[in-house]
Amino acid sequence: MLAMTAPAAPRRIRLTDVGPRDGLQNESQPVSTGDKIAFINALSLSGVAEIEVSSFVSRKWIPQLGDAAEVFAAIERLPGVVYSALVPNMKGMDAALACGVKKIAVFTAASETFNQRNTNASIAESIARFEPVVQTARNSSVQIRAYISCAVACPYEGPIAPSAVAQVARRLLDLGVDELDLGDTIGVAAPGDIDALYDSIEPLVPAAQTTLHLHDTRGTALACVLRAIERGVVSFDTSAGGLGGCPYAPGAAGNAATEDIVYCLERMGFDTGVRLERLIDAGLIIERALGRRLPGRVFQAETSSRCNPAS
Ligand code: HMG
Ligand code: MG
């Protein structure tokens, strides 16, 4: 038996599975709408608090998610689970509202170069696009998450100063978003970077009102989650099986695998609300659809005897 550090009282950790969006946006081979729906419905049964279902963005930019409306129309939305989607502008907001979406995520970055490549806009221009989106969302009782990508480093500009992240955070909070989501887009963070980031962010907003979105390119995501929990963060984005990446962030691997985070946190006495078996069922659905092994460590360990998609 491993020695585990248990917190004084079990604390709830909120997980958003972003695999259907962040994972599938990066797949070079098409995934059928039916497979996406089956994957999301299986994730719904796993106990994750939120599922990032898709993106209402330009099909020319992200063809993989061009079926967002069809997916939203067909998934079974369970009470207690939040089903969210990325929205870059009013066109996306109108489409999201037409699908009955109750939580949106606008997205900008702390790096001008990344934001230009990702959304064809400067940081200021992207925030200007959000103004009517946020206003419409508030009038429609839709919750608003705001991503800041490149919160630690940029694939084009290198390390990003925490103060630059705080500047963007300030503008988004002034706009009236409900939640900040800080993205380590290319997965370079080590625990010290998480400290530096929160030293800069916490004067603006409590850590408990932020979400951390870690890509696990270098295997440091779990260490960063643990450090972030020490700093008071209770909400993380993860993806089933470690699916993921961003087409405009070359070399970025998937998000922290949901199973890895659930396994470790539950063994430490935290409560994620997630049933690992059900989560693995969901991962197997998308693994079969993709026809290749998913990279998540716990997923692989738990399924090595259950499934081999190549057979
Ligand atoms: P643009 O080309 O500057 O926009 O793109 P535009 O207004 O000139 O419109 C061009 C065409 O797109 C037009 O169609 C519009 O109608 C259409 P056309 O007349 O040429 O046929 N269009 C839309 N279609 C559907 N939905 C819309 C929409 N808007 C315009 N909402 C735009 C600007 C923002 C639209 C584009 O750059 C875009 O869609 N970018 C999305 C990129 C993206 O989704 N990247 C991945 C997500 S971010 C990420 O992964 C990071 C994250 O995980 C956190 C982290 O890891 O750090 C969140
Ligand atoms: Mg991401």
GROMACS .gro file of C-alpha atoms and ligand atoms in nm:
model
  370
    1MET     CA    1   0.000   0.000   0.000
    2LEU     CA    2   0.133   0.340  -0.096
    3ALA     CA    3   0.163   0.608   0.168
    4MET     CA    4  -0.086   0.879   0.076
    5THR     CA    5  -0.134   1.225   0.215
    6ALA     CA    6  -0.498   1.264   0.313
    7PRO     CA    7  -0.641   1.614   0.356
    8ALA     CA    8  -0.801   1.694   0.693
    9ALA     CA    9  -1.149   1.667   0.543
   10PRO     CA   10  -1.231   1.528   0.198
   11ARG     CA   11  -1.264   1.818  -0.035
   12ARG     CA   12  -1.464   1.824  -0.354
   13ILE     CA   13  -1.266   1.879  -0.670
   14ARG     CA   14  -1.463   1.982  -0.977
   15LEU     CA   15  -1.359   1.825  -1.307
   16THR     CA   16  -1.457   1.939  -1.655
   17ASP     CA   17  -1.389   1.680  -1.921
   18VAL     CA   18  -1.280   1.877  -2.226
   19GLY     CA   19  -1.202   1.568  -2.435
   20PRO     CA   20  -1.496   1.605  -2.676
   21ARG     CA   21  -1.379   1.960  -2.757
   22ASP     CA   22  -1.007   1.998  -2.690
   23GLY     CA   23  -0.938   1.634  -2.769
   24LEU     CA   24  -1.139   1.597  -3.085
   25GLN     CA   25  -1.051   1.938  -3.232
   26ASN     CA   26  -0.701   1.807  -3.279
   27GLU     CA   27  -0.772   1.473  -3.446
   28SER     CA   28  -0.660   1.451  -3.806
   29GLN     CA   29  -0.907   1.176  -3.891
   30PRO     CA   30  -1.279   1.255  -3.877
   31VAL     CA   31  -1.483   1.121  -3.587
   32SER     CA   32  -1.848   1.059  -3.672
   33THR     CA   33  -2.118   1.264  -3.504
   34GLY     CA   34  -2.263   0.937  -3.370
   35ASP     CA   35  -1.935   0.842  -3.203
   36LYS     CA   36  -1.909   1.188  -3.045
   37ILE     CA   37  -2.262   1.159  -2.908
   38ALA     CA   38  -2.194   0.811  -2.766
   39PHE     CA   39  -1.872   0.937  -2.607
   40ILE     CA   40  -2.041   1.239  -2.446
   41ASN     CA   41  -2.337   1.033  -2.323
   42ALA     CA   42  -2.094   0.788  -2.162
   43LEU     CA   43  -1.901   1.076  -2.002
   44SER     CA   44  -2.228   1.205  -1.861
   45LEU     CA   45  -2.267   0.880  -1.668
   46SER     CA   46  -1.914   0.901  -1.523
   47GLY     CA   47  -1.990   1.176  -1.272
   48VAL     CA   48  -1.778   1.457  -1.420
   49ALA     CA   49  -1.927   1.793  -1.325
   50GLU     CA   50  -1.901   1.945  -1.669
   51ILE     CA   51  -1.842   1.833  -2.026
   52GLU     CA   52  -1.705   2.070  -2.288
   53VAL     CA   53  -1.910   1.933  -2.572
   54SER     CA   54  -1.788   2.123  -2.878
   55SER     CA   55  -1.710   2.465  -3.027
   56PHE     CA   56  -1.926   2.710  -3.220
   57VAL     CA   57  -1.632   2.836  -3.424
   58SER     CA   58  -1.564   2.865  -3.794
   59ARG     CA   59  -1.569   2.530  -3.975
   60LYS     CA   60  -1.283   2.658  -4.187
   61TRP     CA   61  -1.069   2.694  -3.876
   62ILE     CA   62  -1.178   2.380  -3.689
   63PRO     CA   63  -1.348   2.142  -3.932
   64GLN     CA   64  -1.343   1.861  -3.673
   65LEU     CA   65  -1.614   2.035  -3.469
   66GLY     CA   66  -1.835   2.155  -3.753
   67ASP     CA   67  -2.118   1.935  -3.623
   68ALA     CA   68  -2.154   2.115  -3.285
   69ALA     CA   69  -2.527   2.183  -3.340
   70GLU     CA   70  -2.599   1.821  -3.436
   71VAL     CA   71  -2.408   1.695  -3.133
   72PHE     CA   72  -2.594   1.928  -2.894
   73ALA     CA   73  -2.926   1.829  -3.048
   74ALA     CA   74  -2.868   1.458  -2.989
   75ILE     CA   75  -2.683   1.422  -2.658
   76GLU     CA   76  -2.878   1.331  -2.348
   77ARG     CA   77  -2.833   1.617  -2.102
   78LEU     CA   78  -2.844   1.480  -1.748
   79PRO     CA   79  -2.951   1.703  -1.460
   80GLY     CA   80  -2.652   1.812  -1.255
   81VAL     CA   81  -2.407   1.794  -1.545
   82VAL     CA   82  -2.306   2.118  -1.720
   83TYR     CA   83  -2.271   2.097  -2.099
   84SER     CA   84  -2.057   2.383  -2.230
   85ALA     CA   85  -1.912   2.501  -2.560
   86LEU     CA   86  -1.652   2.742  -2.694
   87VAL     CA   87  -1.786   3.063  -2.849
   88PRO     CA   88  -1.552   3.320  -3.012
   89ASN     CA   89  -1.802   3.584  -3.131
   90MET     CA   90  -2.170   3.671  -3.172
   91LYS     CA   91  -2.215   3.429  -3.460
   92GLY     CA   92  -2.107   3.147  -3.230
   93MET     CA   93  -2.319   3.286  -2.946
   94ASP     CA   94  -2.633   3.286  -3.161
   95ALA     CA   95  -2.565   2.927  -3.265
   96ALA     CA   96  -2.503   2.822  -2.904
   97LEU     CA   97  -2.826   2.984  -2.784
   98ALA     CA   98  -3.021   2.812  -3.062
   99CYS     CA   99  -2.890   2.481  -2.923
  100GLY     CA  100  -2.996   2.564  -2.567
  101VAL     CA  101  -2.639   2.590  -2.437
  102LYS     CA  102  -2.634   2.710  -2.075
  103LYS     CA  103  -2.260   2.772  -2.038
  104ILE     CA  104  -2.020   2.917  -2.291
  105ALA     CA  105  -1.645   2.964  -2.295
  106VAL     CA  106  -1.492   3.265  -2.465
  107PHE     CA  107  -1.121   3.237  -2.533
  108THR     CA  108  -0.828   3.470  -2.566
  109ALA     CA  109  -0.461   3.446  -2.470
  110ALA     CA  110  -0.180   3.614  -2.282
  111SER     CA  111   0.027   3.598  -2.603
  112GLU     CA  112  -0.050   3.828  -2.896
  113THR     CA  113   0.105   3.591  -3.149
  114PHE     CA  114  -0.090   3.288  -3.032
  115ASN     CA  115  -0.415   3.482  -3.019
  116GLN     CA  116  -0.362   3.614  -3.372
  117ARG     CA  117  -0.297   3.264  -3.503
  118ASN     CA  118  -0.582   3.109  -3.310
  119THR     CA  119  -0.854   3.368  -3.364
  120ASN     CA  120  -0.723   3.613  -3.627
  121ALA     CA  121  -0.744   3.892  -3.372
  122SER     CA  122  -0.528   4.081  -3.124
  123ILE     CA  123  -0.601   4.027  -2.756
  124ALA     CA  124  -0.784   4.361  -2.743
  125GLU     CA  125  -0.985   4.279  -3.056
  126SER     CA  126  -1.088   3.941  -2.918
  127ILE     CA  127  -1.201   4.099  -2.590
  128ALA     CA  128  -1.398   4.357  -2.789
  129ARG     CA  129  -1.572   4.068  -2.968
  130PHE     CA  130  -1.664   3.922  -2.629
  131GLU     CA  131  -1.847   4.234  -2.509
  132PRO     CA  132  -2.178   4.163  -2.688
  133VAL     CA  133  -2.131   3.790  -2.624
  134VAL     CA  134  -2.102   3.843  -2.250
  135GLN     CA  135  -2.394   4.088  -2.249
  136THR     CA  136  -2.614   3.842  -2.440
  137ALA     CA  137  -2.509   3.556  -2.215
  138ARG     CA  138  -2.596   3.753  -1.903
  139ASN     CA  139  -2.935   3.850  -2.046
  140SER     CA  140  -2.999   3.482  -2.123
  141SER     CA  141  -2.877   3.343  -1.788
  142VAL     CA  142  -2.593   3.164  -1.961
  143GLN     CA  143  -2.277   3.114  -1.755
  144ILE     CA  144  -1.951   3.249  -1.893
  145ARG     CA  145  -1.609   3.093  -1.862
  146ALA     CA  146  -1.315   3.285  -2.009
  147TYR     CA  147  -1.001   3.105  -2.115
  148ILE     CA  148  -0.661   3.268  -2.110
  149SER     CA  149  -0.431   3.052  -2.321
  150CYS     CA  150  -0.053   3.063  -2.294
  151ALA     CA  151  -0.082   3.140  -1.923
  152VAL     CA  152   0.268   3.000  -1.874
  153ALA     CA  153   0.428   2.994  -2.218
  154CYS     CA  154   0.349   3.045  -2.585
  155PRO     CA  155   0.454   2.814  -2.868
  156TYR     CA  156   0.566   3.121  -3.066
  157GLU     CA  157   0.681   3.376  -2.803
  158GLY     CA  158   0.826   3.147  -2.532
  159PRO     CA  159   0.775   3.214  -2.159
  160ILE     CA  160   0.489   3.449  -2.072
  161ALA     CA  161   0.515   3.680  -1.769
  162PRO     CA  162   0.252   3.613  -1.501
  163SER     CA  163   0.186   3.988  -1.501
  164ALA     CA  164   0.077   3.964  -1.867
  165VAL     CA  165  -0.175   3.695  -1.768
  166ALA     CA  166  -0.302   3.915  -1.486
  167GLN     CA  167  -0.353   4.206  -1.726
  168VAL     CA  168  -0.577   3.996  -1.950
  169ALA     CA  169  -0.751   3.850  -1.645
  170ARG     CA  170  -0.833   4.201  -1.521
  171ARG     CA  171  -0.994   4.292  -1.855
  172LEU     CA  172  -1.201   3.975  -1.861
  173LEU     CA  173  -1.317   4.018  -1.502
  174ASP     CA  174  -1.413   4.380  -1.581
  175LEU     CA  175  -1.622   4.244  -1.867
  176GLY     CA  176  -1.821   4.036  -1.617
  177VAL     CA  177  -1.722   3.677  -1.689
  178ASP     CA  178  -1.809   3.421  -1.420
  179GLU     CA  179  -1.494   3.210  -1.426
  180LEU     CA  180  -1.135   3.242  -1.544
  181ASP     CA  181  -0.974   2.934  -1.697
  182LEU     CA  182  -0.595   2.950  -1.716
  183GLY     CA  183  -0.447   2.738  -1.994
  184ASP     CA  184  -0.100   2.589  -2.003
  185THR     CA  185  -0.159   2.541  -2.372
  186ILE     CA  186   0.165   2.363  -2.456
  187GLY     CA  187   0.216   2.180  -2.127
  188VAL     CA  188   0.539   2.330  -1.999
  189ALA     CA  189   0.438   2.419  -1.644
  190ALA     CA  190   0.617   2.290  -1.336
  191PRO     CA  191   0.478   2.352  -0.985
  192GLY     CA  192   0.686   2.669  -0.942
  193ASP     CA  193   0.514   2.817  -1.248
  194ILE     CA  194   0.177   2.751  -1.087
  195ASP     CA  195   0.292   2.941  -0.779
  196ALA     CA  196   0.413   3.234  -0.990
  197LEU     CA  197   0.086   3.237  -1.187
  198TYR     CA  198  -0.133   3.239  -0.876
  199ASP     CA  199   0.090   3.496  -0.700
  200SER     CA  200  -0.006   3.720  -0.989
  201ILE     CA  201  -0.374   3.623  -1.025
  202GLU     CA  202  -0.482   3.603  -0.662
  203PRO     CA  203  -0.486   3.975  -0.595
  204LEU     CA  204  -0.757   3.989  -0.865
  205VAL     CA  205  -0.962   3.679  -0.796
  206PRO     CA  206  -0.952   3.396  -0.541
  207ALA     CA  207  -0.785   3.079  -0.669
  208ALA     CA  208  -1.109   2.893  -0.589
  209GLN     CA  209  -1.285   3.097  -0.859
  210THR     CA  210  -1.045   2.988  -1.131
  211THR     CA  211  -1.006   2.672  -1.333
  212LEU     CA  212  -0.671   2.533  -1.439
  213HIS     CA  213  -0.640   2.380  -1.785
  214LEU     CA  214  -0.320   2.180  -1.808
  215HIS     CA  215  -0.184   2.000  -2.109
  216ASP     CA  216   0.041   1.710  -2.014
  217THR     CA  217   0.302   1.739  -2.288
  218ARG     CA  218   0.592   1.691  -2.047
  219GLY     CA  219   0.426   1.474  -1.782
  220THR     CA  220   0.407   1.757  -1.527
  221ALA     CA  221   0.030   1.811  -1.517
  222LEU     CA  222  -0.039   1.599  -1.209
  223ALA     CA  223   0.237   1.771  -1.009
  224CYS     CA  224   0.086   2.105  -1.112
  225VAL     CA  225  -0.266   1.996  -1.011
  226LEU     CA  226  -0.138   1.904  -0.665
  227ARG     CA  227   0.043   2.235  -0.625
  228ALA     CA  228  -0.266   2.422  -0.747
  229ILE     CA  229  -0.483   2.244  -0.489
  230GLU     CA  230  -0.240   2.361  -0.221
  231ARG     CA  231  -0.299   2.712  -0.357
  232GLY     CA  232  -0.678   2.670  -0.325
  233VAL     CA  233  -0.775   2.575  -0.681
  234VAL     CA  234  -1.067   2.330  -0.683
  235SER     CA  235  -1.156   2.315  -1.053
  236PHE     CA  236  -0.956   2.149  -1.331
  237ASP     CA  237  -0.999   2.068  -1.698
  238THR     CA  238  -0.900   1.718  -1.796
  239SER     CA  239  -0.969   1.489  -2.088
  240ALA     CA  240  -1.070   1.127  -2.096
  241GLY     CA  241  -0.770   0.912  -2.181
  242GLY     CA  242  -0.554   1.223  -2.221
  243LEU     CA  243  -0.704   1.319  -2.559
  244GLY     CA  244  -0.619   1.665  -2.678
  245GLY     CA  245  -0.412   1.948  -2.815
  246CYS     CA  246  -0.468   2.266  -3.010
  247PRO     CA  247  -0.418   2.283  -3.389
  248TYR     CA  248  -0.271   2.632  -3.344
  249ALA     CA  249  -0.022   2.518  -3.075
  250PRO     CA  250   0.227   2.293  -3.255
  251GLY     CA  251   0.361   2.009  -3.044
  252ALA     CA  252   0.102   2.041  -2.766
  253ALA     CA  253  -0.012   1.704  -2.634
  254GLY     CA  254  -0.342   1.618  -2.470
  255ASN     CA  255  -0.486   1.752  -2.149
  256ALA     CA  256  -0.415   1.596  -1.813
  257ALA     CA  257  -0.592   1.261  -1.839
  258THR     CA  258  -0.914   1.259  -1.637
  259GLU     CA  259  -0.845   0.904  -1.513
  260ASP     CA  260  -0.495   0.999  -1.388
  261ILE     CA  261  -0.630   1.294  -1.192
  262VAL     CA  262  -0.929   1.101  -1.055
  263TYR     CA  263  -0.714   0.804  -0.953
  264CYS     CA  264  -0.456   1.010  -0.769
  265LEU     CA  265  -0.694   1.259  -0.605
  266GLU     CA  266  -0.937   0.990  -0.488
  267ARG     CA  267  -0.646   0.789  -0.341
  268MET     CA  268  -0.543   1.106  -0.156
  269GLY     CA  269  -0.891   1.141  -0.005
  270PHE     CA  270  -1.036   1.405  -0.235
  271ASP     CA  271  -1.383   1.366  -0.382
  272THR     CA  272  -1.409   1.411  -0.758
  273GLY     CA  273  -1.754   1.254  -0.785
  274VAL     CA  274  -1.623   1.047  -1.076
  275ARG     CA  275  -1.659   0.669  -1.109
  276LEU     CA  276  -1.343   0.549  -1.275
  277GLU     CA  277  -1.509   0.244  -1.432
  278ARG     CA  278  -1.768   0.459  -1.607
  279LEU     CA  279  -1.501   0.702  -1.719
  280ILE     CA  280  -1.304   0.417  -1.872
  281ASP     CA  281  -1.618   0.299  -2.054
  282ALA     CA  282  -1.634   0.645  -2.214
  283GLY     CA  283  -1.264   0.635  -2.306
  284LEU     CA  284  -1.308   0.295  -2.470
  285ILE     CA  285  -1.582   0.437  -2.694
  286ILE     CA  286  -1.363   0.714  -2.830
  287GLU     CA  287  -1.057   0.488  -2.843
  288ARG     CA  288  -1.246   0.246  -3.068
  289ALA     CA  289  -1.366   0.536  -3.283
  290LEU     CA  290  -1.010   0.663  -3.325
  291GLY     CA  291  -0.862   0.316  -3.370
  292ARG     CA  292  -0.555   0.388  -3.159
  293ARG     CA  293  -0.457   0.365  -2.794
  294LEU     CA  294  -0.527   0.671  -2.581
  295PRO     CA  295  -0.218   0.798  -2.396
  296GLY     CA  296  -0.359   0.827  -2.040
  297ARG     CA  297  -0.152   0.617  -1.796
  298VAL     CA  298  -0.436   0.500  -1.571
  299PHE     CA  299  -0.657   0.444  -1.875
  300GLN     CA  300  -0.389   0.221  -2.028
  301ALA     CA  301  -0.326   0.033  -1.703
  302GLU     CA  302  -0.695  -0.033  -1.646
  303THR     CA  303  -0.772  -0.135  -2.005
  304SER     CA  304  -0.468  -0.332  -2.112
  305SER     CA  305  -0.653  -0.655  -2.039
  306ARG     CA  306  -0.994  -0.524  -2.152
  307CYS     CA  307  -0.933  -0.392  -2.501
  308ASN     CA  308  -0.694  -0.370  -2.788
  309PRO     CA  309  -0.832  -0.146  -3.064
  310ALA     CA  310  -0.579  -0.283  -3.309
  311SER     CA  311  -0.714  -0.638  -3.275
  312HMG     P1  312  -1.211   3.505  -3.916
  312HMG     O1  313  -1.177   3.433  -4.042
  312HMG     O2  314  -1.129   3.623  -3.878
  312HMG     O3  315  -1.365   3.548  -3.907
  312HMG     O4  316  -1.209   3.400  -3.798
  312HMG     P2  317  -1.461   3.622  -4.002
  312HMG     O5  318  -1.555   3.696  -3.915
  312HMG     O6  319  -1.384   3.698  -4.109
  312HMG     O7  320  -1.541   3.502  -4.072
  312HMG     C1  321  -1.480   3.413  -4.165
  312HMG     C2  322  -1.578   3.301  -4.197
  312HMG     O8  323  -1.604   3.225  -4.078
  312HMG     C3  324  -1.715   3.351  -4.244
  312HMG     O9  325  -1.768   3.251  -4.329
  312HMG     C4  326  -1.795   3.355  -4.116
  312HMG    O10  327  -1.933   3.345  -4.138
  312HMG     C5  328  -1.743   3.231  -4.045
  312HMG     P3  329  -1.763   3.268  -4.490
  312HMG    O11  330  -1.838   3.393  -4.518
  312HMG    O12  331  -1.615   3.281  -4.524
  312HMG    O13  332  -1.826   3.142  -4.539
  312HMG     N1  333  -1.758   3.239  -3.899
  312HMG     C6  334  -1.816   3.146  -3.825
  312HMG     N2  335  -1.874   3.028  -3.858
  312HMG     C7  336  -1.925   2.956  -3.755
  312HMG     N3  337  -1.920   2.995  -3.625
  312HMG     C8  338  -1.863   3.112  -3.592
  312HMG     C9  339  -1.808   3.192  -3.693
  312HMG     N4  340  -1.745   3.311  -3.694
  312HMG    C10  341  -1.716   3.339  -3.821
  312HMG     N5  342  -1.857   3.147  -3.463
  312HMG    C11  343  -1.276   3.315  -3.585
  312HMG    C12  344  -1.231   3.438  -3.663
  312HMG    C13  345  -1.267   3.350  -3.437
  312HMG    C14  346  -1.419   3.281  -3.623
  312HMG    C15  347  -1.181   3.198  -3.621
  312HMG    O14  348  -1.050   3.240  -3.601
  312HMG    C16  349  -1.207   3.076  -3.540
  312HMG    O15  350  -1.311   3.014  -3.554
  312HMG     N6  351  -1.110   3.038  -3.454
  312HMG    C17  352  -1.130   2.925  -3.365
  312HMG    C18  353  -0.999   2.862  -3.334
  312HMG    C19  354  -1.020   2.752  -3.233
  312HMG    O16  355  -1.129   2.704  -3.211
  312HMG     N7  356  -0.905   2.710  -3.175
  312HMG    C20  357  -0.904   2.605  -3.080
  312HMG    C21  358  -0.970   2.643  -2.950
  312HMG     S1  359  -0.866   2.737  -2.842
  312HMG    C22  360  -0.773   2.617  -2.759
  312HMG    O17  361  -0.771   2.504  -2.797
  312HMG    C23  362  -0.704   2.657  -2.632
  312HMG    C24  363  -0.779   2.610  -2.509
  312HMG    O18  364  -0.791   2.469  -2.508
  312HMG    C25  365  -0.706   2.654  -2.383
  312HMG    C26  366  -0.557   2.619  -2.381
  312HMG    O19  367  -0.521   2.502  -2.399
  312HMG    O20  368  -0.481   2.713  -2.360
  312HMG    C27  369  -0.920   2.669  -2.503
  313MG      MG  370  -0.639   2.330  -2.442
   0.00000   0.00000   0.00000
